[in-house]
Amino acid sequence: SLAAMKPLLCLSLICGGAPALGAQLRAARQAPEEPDGVSPDTQRALQRVAAVEDVRTSSVLCRVGASGGFGSVTVRLHSDNSRSVAFNGDVSGYETKVRCHGEPDPQCTNATISRDAGSAEECPACPCEEADGGLSGPYSREVAAEIDSRCSQDASASPRVLLLGLGCGELATHVARRCEGLQVDAVELDGRLPALARQYFGLPDRVQVTVSDALLVVLAAQQDVERDQLLDDGKKYDVIFVDCFSDGGETPEHCRSPPFLQALHAIVRGGGKVIQHLWHTDPQHPQVAGQFEGTLGLYRKEFSCHDCKVETRAVGLGS
């Protein structure tokens, strides 16, 4: 569903300048935007109504059935040539929404084409010539601002970014198009999503996607860095964004475990930043509050070095 409707939290690590392991762990708190005189509950209700209406006036581009332990995925086309994705038949909102330039290609609305598919590769065509780079979620805007600032500081720089959790590539597409020299590596557990991202959401070819588990990827990257100490900085990242969820607001245990955090610490550059998107509460999953506090404690322990600091930033209603 819409990110702004969720109680979200952004946890970030800023590595200190000179020493490679000097670090500053940060997650700054930011109050959600609230129109004057409108309560958070009213805002949530209005957003739900708007999201449902948005879905009602859209059409299905492709519906991929559940398979391989993953639920169904539905991609919808909206009147302004934006595309959204939702999971398991959710009609109350969407996880990603990207607007493509121009009018929809006629084949996007061909009523004679079946919209049900067994795999992403079977989905009918609906090209996105170029996405406009807009961002629908507050946490995406938070991360994009950090990456954009690094690109603008030095036009000749080639920052490296690792996205652990691609979805349909809203954030990856935004930062890749705004920063010419940026190297973007992404990891996605659900192999259907990268294919849908390239087919419907304008994900650029220069975004390198690995279909795998985030923990396995960062552990392998850590070993690679530790194997080659002489050239290790070239293999590290300026910004690492962790966006791993299982059910509702739950973050899988291996994406908030000591080995996972140790690997993140090992592969982030001096002066770099790690940002983890977490929920700090979820009415449907009471255990999320304790998991958040536990994860925060692990970050404080892992980054207890000199000049390190842990902060949190709320980026959604109810945070």
XYZ file of C-alpha atoms in Angstrom:
319
model
C 0.000 0.000 0.000
C 0.977 3.659 -0.145
C 4.168 4.252 1.809
C 2.762 7.420 3.366
C 0.020 5.335 4.961
C 2.500 3.204 6.851
C 4.419 3.787 10.106
C 7.888 3.875 8.609
C 11.301 4.432 10.064
C 14.609 5.205 8.423
C 17.836 4.126 10.108
C 21.064 5.447 8.646
C 24.766 5.016 9.116
C 27.141 7.803 8.112
C 30.755 6.686 7.935
C 33.296 9.301 8.991
C 35.595 10.988 6.496
C 39.248 10.009 6.720
C 39.580 6.618 8.463
C 37.930 3.845 6.488
C 36.266 2.488 9.628
C 35.601 5.804 11.344
C 31.833 6.012 11.403
C 28.834 7.964 12.503
C 25.581 6.031 12.773
C 22.559 8.197 12.234
C 18.800 7.935 11.854
C 17.347 11.413 12.245
C 13.711 11.902 13.258
C 11.476 13.926 10.995
C 7.836 14.687 11.690
C 5.466 13.693 8.882
C 3.930 16.445 6.869
C 0.491 17.267 8.275
C -1.902 19.800 6.775
C -3.048 22.349 9.345
C -6.009 21.100 11.353
C -6.023 17.569 9.881
C -5.285 14.694 12.254
C -3.082 11.749 11.234
C -6.125 9.412 11.379
C -8.026 11.680 9.006
C -5.042 11.867 6.676
C -4.790 8.079 6.596
C -8.487 7.763 5.819
C -8.252 10.331 3.013
C -5.211 8.570 1.558
C -7.033 5.220 1.576
C -9.994 6.738 -0.248
C -7.684 8.370 -2.815
C -5.730 5.130 -3.311
C -8.875 3.039 -3.806
C -10.229 5.566 -6.329
C -6.885 5.560 -8.153
C -7.042 1.776 -8.462
C -10.712 1.854 -9.512
C -9.970 4.098 -12.477
C -6.932 2.082 -13.607
C -6.683 -1.044 -15.752
C -4.685 -4.240 -15.295
C -1.554 -4.524 -17.454
C -0.514 -7.903 -16.120
C -1.405 -10.190 -13.261
C 1.286 -12.766 -12.441
C 0.059 -15.646 -10.349
C 1.645 -16.840 -7.123
C 4.660 -19.107 -7.578
C 7.899 -20.186 -5.928
C 6.760 -19.106 -2.476
C 5.869 -15.590 -3.657
C 2.330 -14.210 -3.855
C 0.602 -12.772 -6.900
C 1.781 -9.500 -8.473
C -0.512 -7.084 -10.302
C 0.747 -4.232 -12.494
C -1.858 -1.555 -13.276
C -1.947 1.260 -15.854
C -3.295 4.650 -14.771
C -4.763 7.434 -16.896
C -1.580 9.544 -16.835
C 0.531 6.628 -18.160
C 1.844 5.824 -14.700
C 2.161 2.208 -13.651
C 1.771 0.754 -10.178
C 2.400 -2.641 -8.643
C 0.541 -4.338 -5.813
C 0.866 -7.755 -4.228
C -1.683 -10.463 -3.469
C -4.642 -8.664 -5.028
C -4.353 -5.566 -2.836
C -6.804 -2.922 -4.122
C -6.296 -0.402 -1.309
C -3.011 1.014 -2.598
C 0.278 0.108 -4.244
C 3.918 -0.568 -3.451
C 5.512 1.293 -6.365
C 4.203 3.875 -8.826
C 6.167 5.285 -11.764
C 4.945 7.704 -14.428
C 6.182 7.196 -17.981
C 6.463 10.087 -20.442
C 3.891 10.516 -23.199
C 0.654 8.684 -23.849
C 0.300 4.923 -23.342
C 1.151 2.814 -26.375
C -2.057 1.406 -27.984
C -0.964 -2.147 -27.144
C -1.169 -1.224 -23.449
C -4.960 -1.025 -23.660
C -5.623 -3.756 -26.233
C -8.724 -5.445 -24.842
C -8.135 -8.638 -26.819
C -4.917 -9.494 -24.955
C -5.037 -11.715 -21.876
C -3.659 -9.965 -18.824
C -3.102 -13.091 -16.735
C 0.353 -14.665 -16.856
C 2.251 -17.486 -15.251
C 5.513 -15.525 -15.277
C 6.758 -11.987 -15.848
C 8.100 -12.998 -19.250
C 4.563 -13.918 -20.371
C 3.189 -10.455 -19.589
C 1.953 -8.455 -22.620
C 4.025 -5.513 -23.824
C 3.452 -1.939 -22.681
C 6.683 0.006 -23.186
C 7.814 2.806 -20.911
C 10.077 4.895 -23.114
C 11.320 6.946 -20.185
C 10.154 7.289 -16.598
C 9.800 10.802 -15.202
C 11.875 9.933 -12.132
C 9.219 10.940 -9.611
C 9.050 9.252 -6.213
C 5.834 8.296 -4.420
C 7.178 7.217 -1.027
C 8.630 9.489 1.678
C 11.408 7.022 2.490
C 12.373 6.866 -1.199
C 12.634 10.661 -1.290
C 14.799 10.550 1.833
C 17.266 8.105 0.279
C 17.211 9.820 -3.111
C 18.094 13.153 -1.490
C 21.181 11.569 0.078
C 22.303 10.032 -3.228
C 21.485 13.162 -5.250
C 23.546 15.297 -2.867
C 26.602 13.087 -3.407
C 26.253 13.397 -7.173
C 25.890 17.182 -7.027
C 28.931 17.655 -4.781
C 31.322 16.516 -7.503
C 30.170 16.191 -11.108
C 33.208 14.050 -11.944
C 32.618 11.622 -9.077
C 31.266 8.113 -9.632
C 29.416 7.197 -6.430
C 28.533 3.561 -5.843
C 25.099 2.665 -4.485
C 23.770 -0.687 -3.287
C 20.001 -1.172 -3.031
C 19.017 -4.245 -1.013
C 15.436 -4.610 -2.175
C 14.643 -3.375 -5.689
C 10.887 -3.789 -5.922
C 9.940 -2.477 -9.363
C 12.800 -0.003 -9.422
C 11.196 3.348 -8.582
C 14.193 4.546 -6.546
C 16.808 2.875 -8.767
C 15.359 4.500 -11.887
C 15.237 7.914 -10.224
C 18.848 7.982 -9.059
C 20.252 6.360 -12.219
C 18.658 9.006 -14.432
C 19.652 11.952 -12.220
C 23.312 11.034 -11.752
C 25.175 10.120 -14.931
C 28.281 8.668 -13.277
C 26.416 6.723 -10.606
C 26.931 2.966 -10.340
C 23.784 1.302 -9.048
C 23.787 -2.327 -7.897
C 20.497 -3.786 -6.714
C 19.463 -7.043 -5.074
C 15.947 -8.493 -5.263
C 14.753 -11.805 -3.844
C 11.679 -12.080 -6.099
C 13.017 -12.679 -9.607
C 9.767 -11.543 -11.232
C 10.177 -7.943 -10.108
C 13.334 -6.985 -12.062
C 11.711 -8.289 -15.258
C 8.549 -6.277 -14.568
C 10.650 -3.235 -13.683
C 12.392 -3.271 -17.059
C 9.235 -4.082 -19.030
C 6.786 -1.639 -17.449
C 8.616 0.818 -15.184
C 11.522 2.040 -17.316
C 14.334 0.558 -15.199
C 17.564 1.488 -17.057
C 19.868 -1.288 -18.272
C 22.764 0.303 -16.366
C 21.160 -0.732 -13.059
C 22.812 -4.079 -12.314
C 20.370 -6.446 -10.600
C 21.231 -9.636 -8.729
C 18.359 -12.002 -7.925
C 19.334 -13.391 -4.537
C 18.985 -13.022 -0.801
C 20.376 -9.763 0.613
C 22.387 -11.488 3.352
C 24.155 -13.788 0.906
C 25.084 -10.859 -1.318
C 26.525 -8.646 1.435
C 28.447 -11.564 2.973
C 30.001 -12.290 -0.423
C 30.823 -8.595 -0.862
C 32.426 -8.541 2.582
C 34.632 -11.512 1.689
C 35.577 -9.836 -1.581
C 36.627 -6.652 0.244
C 38.578 -8.524 2.899
C 40.344 -10.638 0.276
C 41.763 -7.613 -1.533
C 42.754 -5.006 1.047
C 44.772 -3.024 -1.485
C 41.805 -2.293 -3.755
C 39.031 -2.694 -1.199
C 37.777 0.910 -1.358
C 36.871 0.527 -5.022
C 34.600 -2.363 -4.068
C 32.807 -0.517 -1.292
C 29.692 1.641 -1.527
C 28.964 5.282 -0.781
C 25.306 4.613 0.029
C 23.658 1.326 0.999
C 19.883 1.246 1.330
C 18.237 -1.757 3.034
C 14.542 -2.239 2.229
C 13.820 -5.837 3.250
C 10.372 -6.922 4.424
C 8.508 -10.202 4.754
C 4.966 -9.926 6.148
C 3.545 -6.462 6.798
C 6.072 -4.408 8.731
C 8.299 -7.350 9.656
C 11.925 -7.303 8.584
C 13.340 -10.833 8.102
C 15.665 -11.773 10.934
C 18.673 -12.230 8.658
C 18.271 -8.614 7.441
C 18.664 -7.327 10.993
C 21.193 -9.830 12.360
C 24.748 -9.195 13.652
C 26.399 -10.852 10.592
C 24.281 -8.689 8.288
C 25.225 -5.440 10.073
C 28.878 -6.467 10.247
C 28.898 -7.026 6.496
C 27.266 -3.628 5.871
C 29.945 -1.995 8.025
C 32.661 -3.761 6.054
C 31.425 -2.721 2.604
C 30.497 0.935 3.178
C 33.161 3.492 2.314
C 34.607 6.040 4.698
C 32.273 9.037 4.413
C 29.508 6.728 3.168
C 26.078 6.011 4.575
C 23.904 3.002 5.358
C 20.154 3.556 5.531
C 17.774 0.845 6.701
C 14.035 1.230 6.274
C 12.205 -0.265 9.253
C 8.753 -0.065 10.753
C 8.821 0.683 14.464
C 5.216 -0.442 15.003
C 2.608 -2.503 13.163
C -0.851 -3.134 14.709
C -1.141 -6.384 12.750
C 2.266 -7.617 13.937
C 2.883 -6.576 17.579
C 6.339 -8.170 17.522
C 7.585 -5.434 15.155
C 8.076 -2.928 18.001
C 10.445 -5.263 19.840
C 12.240 -6.171 16.626
C 12.818 -2.504 15.899
C 14.306 -1.840 19.333
C 16.483 -4.924 18.990
C 17.747 -3.821 15.576
C 18.496 -0.357 16.874
C 20.517 -1.910 19.686
C 22.491 -4.023 17.220
C 23.351 -0.947 15.150
C 24.537 0.881 18.261
C 26.708 -2.079 19.174
C 28.176 -2.608 15.693
C 28.901 1.091 15.190
C 30.122 1.900 18.685
C 33.366 3.302 17.309
C 34.699 6.797 17.976
C 32.444 9.585 16.654
C 29.631 7.131 15.934
C 26.034 8.109 16.622
C 22.647 6.443 16.146
C 19.605 8.509 15.246
C 16.159 7.701 13.835
C 13.960 9.551 11.394
C 10.229 8.940 11.115
C 9.120 9.192 7.493
C 5.441 8.218 7.582
C 2.175 8.782 9.389
C 1.982 7.154 12.791
C 5.766 6.952 13.203
